[in-house]
Amino acid sequence: MKEHIVWMLVLFTAGFFLMISCEAIIPEAPAEEDLLDGPIAGLSYEEQDQFLKGDIAFNDDVFTPKTGLGPTFVATSCGSCHPGDGKGHPSTSLIRFGQTEPNTAPTISGAPQLQNRAIPGYQPEKLPDGVPFMKMTPPAVTGLGLLAALTDEQILENADPNDEDGDGISGVPSYVTPPDYFIPEDHHQPENGRYIGRFGKKASTVNLLHQTATAYNQDIGVTSTFELHDVYSGLTIDPEVSDQIVRDVVFYLKTLKAPIQRKPNNPDIMRGKEVFNTLQCSSCHTPKWTTQETDIAALSNKAFYPYTDLLLHDMGPGLDDGATEGSAETYEWRTPPLWGLGLSPDSQGGKYFLMHDGRAQSIEEAILLHGGEAQNSRDQFQALSSDEKEALIKFLESL
Amino acid sequence: MKKNILLFLILASSITANAQVDSSLFKDTRSDTISTEAMNMDAVYERPFFQAGTSPVSVGGYVEADYQYMGEDGITEGHTFRIPRFTLFVGSSLHPKIKFLSETEFEEGGKEIAIEFAALDINFFPLLNLRGGIIMNPIGAFNQNHDGPKWEFVDRPIAMTKMLPATWSNVGFGFYGKRFVNDWGFGYEIYLTNGFDNSIIANGENRTFLPAAKENAERFEESSNGQPLITAKLAVKNQNIGEIGLSYMGGIYNASEDDGLILDKKRRLDVFAVDFNSTLEKTTTNITGEWAWVMVDVPETYGQQFGDQQQGGFVDIVQPVLRNTIAGFDNAVLNLACRLEYVDWNVGTFRETGANISDDLWAIVPGISFRPSAQTVLRLNYRYMQQQDILGNPPAKISGIQIGISSYF
């Protein structure tokens, strides 16, 4: 009898200790710097609540034919293209087409974006024969609020359209005509009714509401009061996503934290940073910015390190797809932020798919695809010793 | 609908309440041993029932409740107490060769109420029985043999509930039968029922997901597409070795036409499953497993998120380590158990890169269970699992403890 009591005591004692040692049972959280998702520090309770709502809408909400998906579309949810808020995979690349000259409107039916998927019973859109197009892998969406908080004046400080400083680099802002729902803020400086685009690979969207409403519409085939035209019929239909959800997603994107550099004091990484500057990579991939006062306290007066100047640059004929958006030439691309670069494989299925269309499968390959204004930097890279190259790659992987 | 069910249950319980005046009127049909000629196909009847006097009506049921503390990548929802299901059986023998049984399940405290089984069985010959009503499609074994008290694990096998749609019930008719010759038994089942719908590839899970069709309660009223779902199973049992079953379920799942208009081509769903269970004679180790393959005709232009092939299954190993009188319970048993499970919701490779499409999960669930009687189980599980997204990015790591009770009553 005593034996059984002992058994029972063992059983329940074990259960008891398991219950009180719960924290040790659950898997450890990955280090903060190894994750792209998560809110920027310093949000109020109210802001965290809205961040959470946006997080759910962005990562968990999946559209179906019943909830407005399509009929033609590219993806069923935001999270499908931006897993873990990181860069996307070639399987969710989208195709933009129809504009071959800057500052012109697309004239081809179905432009500017191909909806290459369709709900059952419908046919997806097909790219017209012979039309130039750009394939684009989805970008990471972290730290966008910090970029959005920069003033036009700050961006224009780095512009050098005529290369007056003679360094061979002539970044130009992308001026685009904003949609009707765009409300200018104090920091915007319009030029002939157009505003500086900051987001998108050709910098063709002016703010995160523009980016988000357009993505719902052109990527998921969902209409909103902001973008009422159904991409399938081209006609206005009832809104399929609420204003509140769109605004929650915008808030989420604004308040996602900036990627955190890993091991910044590692000697190899520090050496790689020196090489980065020596090669003049930082002329376009501007390391440091500081925000000014903005509507979200957590984003105000913050120094951050995105490694972009948000300007368009001539990247040479190798990256000229013959198609464009906004005021960008076909060979011009907005400098992509490099923050989070080393974490790209964690959202791209364990591999790198870099450059605008994912054609580069390593950082080195991506560097070697640079041309145009970056030709000089690329040539210098090729002349580096293997140790210097390795240090530079390690630095870029640490971002 | 819910009101009607509740009214029915209140009436049913009032009958038993009256009978409780004289408890000797109850006939406890429960047994701690399962009939040696029982097969998985008999699971709906291999349950303990109370019978009131000479009434042909029997009642029974089971309840499950548990506590869990689970976490994913360092984030936990904290301590959670659940009552995943409370199930009532009502059966009757109208005639020695005509039986009726119903199984009504209240999930999560009544959040969902479902009639999982309500069928009339007419026995013509041992090898020819007609079953009609709401039946549980015999795909694999778990769908029919799913009662909580029969298992040593708090959670149901993920492959059977999140890939296959257990518990999957439909309205329909069919035949079944079995025959034993010496140590060998053979059984078959074949049914035509209502079936799936478009939701299996249009759902909030963002994957091909057969259980999404369970949301459509209208399948008990009418077929979504006018096409019957065929479910068939063959099973062989050797008294000394165990039982193995091969099953198939298939048919057109989508509504390809409506009101005489063609809306889409007809798209098929085919499911194959193999199940087995055995008790090793020397060690009394019980091994139960099931594996299934799902093939779905997904429109090629719909996106690779929705896989056209899935596979998954589980194996449970249960080792009794102590059989004795414990705390006043005769024949109490203490078991060590372990479940291994795996699901791949999207078998295939990406067209763009040729790389494997992931969207998979594996889990290991060691546990201890204590059975004061064969019909009651207390269980302590530790669950560890890893789940990868479609791209094969670093997996989400999920683990925690689960403590539960489950018992027939």
Short mmCIF file of C-alpha atoms in Angstrom, two decimals, chain B residues 120-122 124 128-133 135 171-177 188-193 231:
data_model
loop_
_atom_site.label_atom_id
_atom_site.label_comp_id
_atom_site.label_asym_id
_atom_site.label_seq_id
_atom_site.Cartn_x
_atom_site.Cartn_y
_atom_site.Cartn_z
CA LEU B 120 -29.63 3.48 -37.68
CA ASP B 121 -28.03 0.09 -38.22
CA ILE B 122 -30.01 -2.79 -39.69
CA PHE B 124 -29.31 -8.48 -42.41
CA LEU B 128 -24.28 -7.19 -44.54
CA ASN B 129 -25.46 -4.35 -42.34
CA LEU B 130 -27.12 -1.20 -43.57
CA ARG B 131 -26.20 2.03 -41.85
CA GLY B 132 -27.94 5.31 -42.55
CA GLY B 133 -27.99 8.75 -40.96
CA ILE B 135 -22.13 8.58 -39.99
CA VAL B 171 -25.19 12.33 -43.80
CA GLY B 172 -25.31 9.24 -45.90
CA PHE B 173 -25.89 5.56 -46.26
CA GLY B 174 -23.78 2.49 -46.69
CA PHE B 175 -23.00 -1.04 -45.74
CA TYR B 176 -20.60 -2.71 -43.42
CA GLY B 177 -19.87 -6.16 -42.19
CA TYR B 188 -15.41 -3.77 -44.58
CA GLU B 189 -17.33 -0.53 -44.73
CA ILE B 190 -18.53 1.46 -47.69
CA TYR B 191 -20.62 4.61 -47.57
CA LEU B 192 -21.93 7.32 -49.83
CA THR B 193 -22.32 10.65 -48.06
CA THR B 231 -15.61 6.30 -48.23
#
